[in-house]
Amino acid sequence: MGRTVNQISSEELRRYNPMRTMEDYQKDPKVARRRLLSWKMAQIASKILKEKYGAKKVVLFGSLANEKRFTPWSDVDLSVSGMPPQDYYQAAGEILDLGLGKGIKIDVLDLADCPLTMKKKIKNEGIEL
């Protein structure tokens, strides 16, 4: 059962360092393999979105786009632009199934439907595939 911050001793709080945990993930070979698989899945998904569904642009963003933020639980976040709206749900479902078949959750967002703050984040931190 979880504990609240009031139930954690001062010694436990002193030792807690979330950045150390993130550093440990970067050294873990299992996490490195998962990250590599996630990259491969993102590239395959991008190709499908462009060739089958007509997406003009696919951008990877989120933790996979920043090696220091990738964890064992990270998913793949893709934004698409220029894809016919009527194809979005079929495309997103196919890509989700593709990833889940390998144990990787892949989210596809239509950039046109994203809030302005998210659009800026994708533009500034994203990697075009």
JSON list of C-alpha atoms in Angstrom, two decimals:
[
{"chain": "A", "resi": 1, "resn": "MET", "atom": "CA", "xyz": [0.00, 0.00, 0.00]},
{"chain": "A", "resi": 2, "resn": "GLY", "atom": "CA", "xyz": [1.27, 3.48, -0.81]},
{"chain": "A", "resi": 3, "resn": "ARG", "atom": "CA", "xyz": [2.29, 6.03, 1.76]},
{"chain": "A", "resi": 4, "resn": "THR", "atom": "CA", "xyz": [1.80, 9.75, 1.96]},
{"chain": "A", "resi": 5, "resn": "VAL", "atom": "CA", "xyz": [4.71, 12.13, 2.38]},
{"chain": "A", "resi": 6, "resn": "ASN", "atom": "CA", "xyz": [3.78, 12.44, 6.07]},
{"chain": "A", "resi": 7, "resn": "GLN", "atom": "CA", "xyz": [4.44, 8.72, 6.52]},
{"chain": "A", "resi": 8, "resn": "ILE", "atom": "CA", "xyz": [7.95, 8.81, 5.05]},
{"chain": "A", "resi": 9, "resn": "SER", "atom": "CA", "xyz": [10.81, 9.25, 7.47]},
{"chain": "A", "resi": 10, "resn": "SER", "atom": "CA", "xyz": [13.19, 12.19, 7.13]},
{"chain": "A", "resi": 11, "resn": "GLU", "atom": "CA", "xyz": [15.99, 9.69, 6.36]},
{"chain": "A", "resi": 12, "resn": "GLU", "atom": "CA", "xyz": [13.97, 8.21, 3.47]},
{"chain": "A", "resi": 13, "resn": "LEU", "atom": "CA", "xyz": [13.24, 11.69, 2.15]},
{"chain": "A", "resi": 14, "resn": "ARG", "atom": "CA", "xyz": [16.93, 12.59, 2.35]},
{"chain": "A", "resi": 15, "resn": "ARG", "atom": "CA", "xyz": [17.89, 9.52, 0.31]},
{"chain": "A", "resi": 16, "resn": "TYR", "atom": "CA", "xyz": [15.16, 10.03, -2.29]},
{"chain": "A", "resi": 17, "resn": "ASN", "atom": "CA", "xyz": [16.56, 11.42, -5.51]},
{"chain": "A", "resi": 18, "resn": "PRO", "atom": "CA", "xyz": [14.35, 11.02, -8.60]},
{"chain": "A", "resi": 19, "resn": "MET", "atom": "CA", "xyz": [17.16, 12.13, -10.90]},
{"chain": "A", "resi": 20, "resn": "ARG", "atom": "CA", "xyz": [19.34, 9.32, -9.63]},
{"chain": "A", "resi": 21, "resn": "THR", "atom": "CA", "xyz": [16.62, 6.89, -10.63]},
{"chain": "A", "resi": 22, "resn": "MET", "atom": "CA", "xyz": [16.52, 8.46, -14.10]},
{"chain": "A", "resi": 23, "resn": "GLU", "atom": "CA", "xyz": [20.31, 8.12, -14.32]},
{"chain": "A", "resi": 24, "resn": "ASP", "atom": "CA", "xyz": [20.01, 4.46, -13.35]},
{"chain": "A", "resi": 25, "resn": "TYR", "atom": "CA", "xyz": [17.52, 3.89, -16.17]},
{"chain": "A", "resi": 26, "resn": "GLN", "atom": "CA", "xyz": [20.03, 5.27, -18.67]},
{"chain": "A", "resi": 27, "resn": "LYS", "atom": "CA", "xyz": [22.55, 2.62, -17.60]},
{"chain": "A", "resi": 28, "resn": "ASP", "atom": "CA", "xyz": [20.11, -0.30, -17.64]},
{"chain": "A", "resi": 29, "resn": "PRO", "atom": "CA", "xyz": [20.61, -2.55, -20.72]},
{"chain": "A", "resi": 30, "resn": "LYS", "atom": "CA", "xyz": [16.94, -3.63, -20.63]},
{"chain": "A", "resi": 31, "resn": "VAL", "atom": "CA", "xyz": [15.84, -0.01, -20.85]},
{"chain": "A", "resi": 32, "resn": "ALA", "atom": "CA", "xyz": [18.31, 0.57, -23.70]},
{"chain": "A", "resi": 33, "resn": "ARG", "atom": "CA", "xyz": [16.85, -2.39, -25.62]},
{"chain": "A", "resi": 34, "resn": "ARG", "atom": "CA", "xyz": [13.30, -1.15, -25.02]},
{"chain": "A", "resi": 35, "resn": "ARG", "atom": "CA", "xyz": [14.30, 2.32, -26.21]},
{"chain": "A", "resi": 36, "resn": "LEU", "atom": "CA", "xyz": [15.83, 0.88, -29.38]},
{"chain": "A", "resi": 37, "resn": "LEU", "atom": "CA", "xyz": [12.70, -1.19, -30.04]},
{"chain": "A", "resi": 38, "resn": "SER", "atom": "CA", "xyz": [10.55, 1.89, -29.42]},
{"chain": "A", "resi": 39, "resn": "TRP", "atom": "CA", "xyz": [12.58, 3.86, -31.98]},
{"chain": "A", "resi": 40, "resn": "LYS", "atom": "CA", "xyz": [12.17, 1.08, -34.54]},
{"chain": "A", "resi": 41, "resn": "MET", "atom": "CA", "xyz": [8.43, 0.95, -33.90]},
{"chain": "A", "resi": 42, "resn": "ALA", "atom": "CA", "xyz": [8.18, 4.75, -34.26]},
{"chain": "A", "resi": 43, "resn": "GLN", "atom": "CA", "xyz": [9.93, 4.58, -37.62]},
{"chain": "A", "resi": 44, "resn": "ILE", "atom": "CA", "xyz": [7.69, 1.75, -38.84]},
{"chain": "A", "resi": 45, "resn": "ALA", "atom": "CA", "xyz": [4.61, 3.64, -37.64]},
{"chain": "A", "resi": 46, "resn": "SER", "atom": "CA", "xyz": [5.77, 6.80, -39.42]},
{"chain": "A", "resi": 47, "resn": "LYS", "atom": "CA", "xyz": [6.19, 4.91, -42.67]},
{"chain": "A", "resi": 48, "resn": "ILE", "atom": "CA", "xyz": [2.69, 3.42, -42.40]},
{"chain": "A", "resi": 49, "resn": "LEU", "atom": "CA", "xyz": [1.14, 6.78, -41.53]},
{"chain": "A", "resi": 50, "resn": "LYS", "atom": "CA", "xyz": [2.76, 8.43, -44.54]},
{"chain": "A", "resi": 51, "resn": "GLU", "atom": "CA", "xyz": [2.46, 5.68, -47.14]},
{"chain": "A", "resi": 52, "resn": "LYS", "atom": "CA", "xyz": [-0.88, 4.13, -46.24]},
{"chain": "A", "resi": 53, "resn": "TYR", "atom": "CA", "xyz": [-2.74, 7.06, -44.69]},
{"chain": "A", "resi": 54, "resn": "GLY", "atom": "CA", "xyz": [-1.21, 10.05, -46.47]},
{"chain": "A", "resi": 55, "resn": "ALA", "atom": "CA", "xyz": [0.29, 11.86, -43.48]},
{"chain": "A", "resi": 56, "resn": "LYS", "atom": "CA", "xyz": [2.50, 14.72, -44.69]},
{"chain": "A", "resi": 57, "resn": "LYS", "atom": "CA", "xyz": [4.52, 14.97, -41.49]},
{"chain": "A", "resi": 58, "resn": "VAL", "atom": "CA", "xyz": [5.11, 12.69, -38.49]},
{"chain": "A", "resi": 59, "resn": "VAL", "atom": "CA", "xyz": [6.90, 14.02, -35.41]},
{"chain": "A", "resi": 60, "resn": "LEU", "atom": "CA", "xyz": [8.13, 11.99, -32.46]},
{"chain": "A", "resi": 61, "resn": "PHE", "atom": "CA", "xyz": [7.86, 13.79, -29.11]},
{"chain": "A", "resi": 62, "resn": "GLY", "atom": "CA", "xyz": [7.81, 12.94, -25.43]},
{"chain": "A", "resi": 63, "resn": "SER", "atom": "CA", "xyz": [10.21, 10.76, -23.49]},
{"chain": "A", "resi": 64, "resn": "LEU", "atom": "CA", "xyz": [11.48, 8.79, -26.49]},
{"chain": "A", "resi": 65, "resn": "ALA", "atom": "CA", "xyz": [12.58, 12.04, -28.12]},
{"chain": "A", "resi": 66, "resn": "ASN", "atom": "CA", "xyz": [14.71, 12.81, -25.04]},
{"chain": "A", "resi": 67, "resn": "GLU", "atom": "CA", "xyz": [17.02, 9.99, -24.01]},
{"chain": "A", "resi": 68, "resn": "LYS", "atom": "CA", "xyz": [17.34, 11.29, -20.45]},
{"chain": "A", "resi": 69, "resn": "ARG", "atom": "CA", "xyz": [13.58, 11.02, -19.85]},
{"chain": "A", "resi": 70, "resn": "PHE", "atom": "CA", "xyz": [13.06, 7.51, -21.21]},
{"chain": "A", "resi": 71, "resn": "THR", "atom": "CA", "xyz": [11.98, 4.94, -18.60]},
{"chain": "A", "resi": 72, "resn": "PRO", "atom": "CA", "xyz": [10.87, 1.30, -18.68]},
{"chain": "A", "resi": 73, "resn": "TRP", "atom": "CA", "xyz": [7.26, 2.55, -18.85]},
{"chain": "A", "resi": 74, "resn": "SER", "atom": "CA", "xyz": [7.69, 5.11, -21.63]},
{"chain": "A", "resi": 75, "resn": "ASP", "atom": "CA", "xyz": [5.39, 4.97, -24.61]},
{"chain": "A", "resi": 76, "resn": "VAL", "atom": "CA", "xyz": [5.82, 6.36, -28.12]},
{"chain": "A", "resi": 77, "resn": "ASP", "atom": "CA", "xyz": [4.15, 9.68, -28.86]},
{"chain": "A", "resi": 78, "resn": "LEU", "atom": "CA", "xyz": [3.66, 10.70, -32.49]},
{"chain": "A", "resi": 79, "resn": "SER", "atom": "CA", "xyz": [1.95, 13.75, -33.94]},
{"chain": "A", "resi": 80, "resn": "VAL", "atom": "CA", "xyz": [0.67, 13.68, -37.50]},
{"chain": "A", "resi": 81, "resn": "SER", "atom": "CA", "xyz": [-0.09, 16.50, -39.90]},
{"chain": "A", "resi": 82, "resn": "GLY", "atom": "CA", "xyz": [-1.78, 16.47, -43.28]},
{"chain": "A", "resi": 83, "resn": "MET", "atom": "CA", "xyz": [-3.57, 13.16, -42.91]},
{"chain": "A", "resi": 84, "resn": "PRO", "atom": "CA", "xyz": [-7.20, 13.06, -44.10]},
{"chain": "A", "resi": 85, "resn": "PRO", "atom": "CA", "xyz": [-9.38, 13.44, -40.98]},
{"chain": "A", "resi": 86, "resn": "GLN", "atom": "CA", "xyz": [-11.64, 10.56, -41.96]},
{"chain": "A", "resi": 87, "resn": "ASP", "atom": "CA", "xyz": [-8.64, 8.19, -41.77]},
{"chain": "A", "resi": 88, "resn": "TYR", "atom": "CA", "xyz": [-7.43, 9.26, -38.33]},
{"chain": "A", "resi": 89, "resn": "TYR", "atom": "CA", "xyz": [-9.17, 6.68, -36.11]},
{"chain": "A", "resi": 90, "resn": "GLN", "atom": "CA", "xyz": [-8.38, 3.76, -38.39]},
{"chain": "A", "resi": 91, "resn": "ALA", "atom": "CA", "xyz": [-4.74, 4.87, -38.61]},
{"chain": "A", "resi": 92, "resn": "ALA", "atom": "CA", "xyz": [-4.41, 5.46, -34.86]},
{"chain": "A", "resi": 93, "resn": "GLY", "atom": "CA", "xyz": [-5.96, 2.06, -34.14]},
{"chain": "A", "resi": 94, "resn": "GLU", "atom": "CA", "xyz": [-3.66, 0.26, -36.57]},
{"chain": "A", "resi": 95, "resn": "ILE", "atom": "CA", "xyz": [-0.60, 1.95, -35.08]},
{"chain": "A", "resi": 96, "resn": "LEU", "atom": "CA", "xyz": [-1.73, 1.20, -31.53]},
{"chain": "A", "resi": 97, "resn": "ASP", "atom": "CA", "xyz": [-2.18, -2.48, -32.45]},
{"chain": "A", "resi": 98, "resn": "LEU", "atom": "CA", "xyz": [1.20, -2.53, -34.17]},
{"chain": "A", "resi": 99, "resn": "GLY", "atom": "CA", "xyz": [2.93, -1.30, -31.02]},
{"chain": "A", "resi": 100, "resn": "LEU", "atom": "CA", "xyz": [0.98, -3.42, -28.57]},
{"chain": "A", "resi": 101, "resn": "GLY", "atom": "CA", "xyz": [2.02, -6.48, -30.55]},
{"chain": "A", "resi": 102, "resn": "LYS", "atom": "CA", "xyz": [5.58, -5.68, -29.43]},
{"chain": "A", "resi": 103, "resn": "GLY", "atom": "CA", "xyz": [4.65, -4.47, -25.93]},
{"chain": "A", "resi": 104, "resn": "ILE", "atom": "CA", "xyz": [5.04, -0.80, -26.86]},
{"chain": "A", "resi": 105, "resn": "LYS", "atom": "CA", "xyz": [2.12, 1.64, -26.58]},
{"chain": "A", "resi": 106, "resn": "ILE", "atom": "CA", "xyz": [2.09, 4.07, -29.51]},
{"chain": "A", "resi": 107, "resn": "ASP", "atom": "CA", "xyz": [-0.12, 7.16, -29.30]},
{"chain": "A", "resi": 108, "resn": "VAL", "atom": "CA", "xyz": [-0.95, 9.08, -32.48]},
{"chain": "A", "resi": 109, "resn": "LEU", "atom": "CA", "xyz": [-2.19, 12.66, -32.13]},
{"chain": "A", "resi": 110, "resn": "ASP", "atom": "CA", "xyz": [-3.49, 14.86, -34.91]},
{"chain": "A", "resi": 111, "resn": "LEU", "atom": "CA", "xyz": [-1.46, 18.04, -34.51]},
{"chain": "A", "resi": 112, "resn": "ALA", "atom": "CA", "xyz": [-4.42, 20.13, -35.68]},
{"chain": "A", "resi": 113, "resn": "ASP", "atom": "CA", "xyz": [-6.43, 18.97, -32.65]},
{"chain": "A", "resi": 114, "resn": "CYS", "atom": "CA", "xyz": [-3.70, 19.66, -30.06]},
{"chain": "A", "resi": 115, "resn": "PRO", "atom": "CA", "xyz": [-3.81, 22.67, -27.73]},
{"chain": "A", "resi": 116, "resn": "LEU", "atom": "CA", "xyz": [-1.42, 25.49, -28.61]},
{"chain": "A", "resi": 117, "resn": "THR", "atom": "CA", "xyz": [0.88, 24.70, -25.67]},
{"chain": "A", "resi": 118, "resn": "MET", "atom": "CA", "xyz": [1.28, 21.12, -26.88]},
{"chain": "A", "resi": 119, "resn": "LYS", "atom": "CA", "xyz": [1.88, 22.27, -30.46]},
{"chain": "A", "resi": 120, "resn": "LYS", "atom": "CA", "xyz": [4.70, 24.50, -29.21]},
{"chain": "A", "resi": 121, "resn": "LYS", "atom": "CA", "xyz": [6.21, 21.66, -27.18]},
{"chain": "A", "resi": 122, "resn": "ILE", "atom": "CA", "xyz": [6.10, 19.32, -30.18]},
{"chain": "A", "resi": 123, "resn": "LYS", "atom": "CA", "xyz": [7.65, 21.99, -32.41]},
{"chain": "A", "resi": 124, "resn": "ASN", "atom": "CA", "xyz": [10.44, 22.74, -29.92]},
{"chain": "A", "resi": 125, "resn": "GLU", "atom": "CA", "xyz": [11.22, 19.23, -28.66]},
{"chain": "A", "resi": 126, "resn": "GLY", "atom": "CA", "xyz": [9.97, 16.91, -31.38]},
{"chain": "A", "resi": 127, "resn": "ILE", "atom": "CA", "xyz": [11.96, 14.95, -33.94]},
{"chain": "A", "resi": 128, "resn": "GLU", "atom": "CA", "xyz": [10.55, 14.69, -37.45]},
{"chain": "A", "resi": 129, "resn": "LEU", "atom": "CA", "xyz": [10.51, 11.12, -38.74]}
]
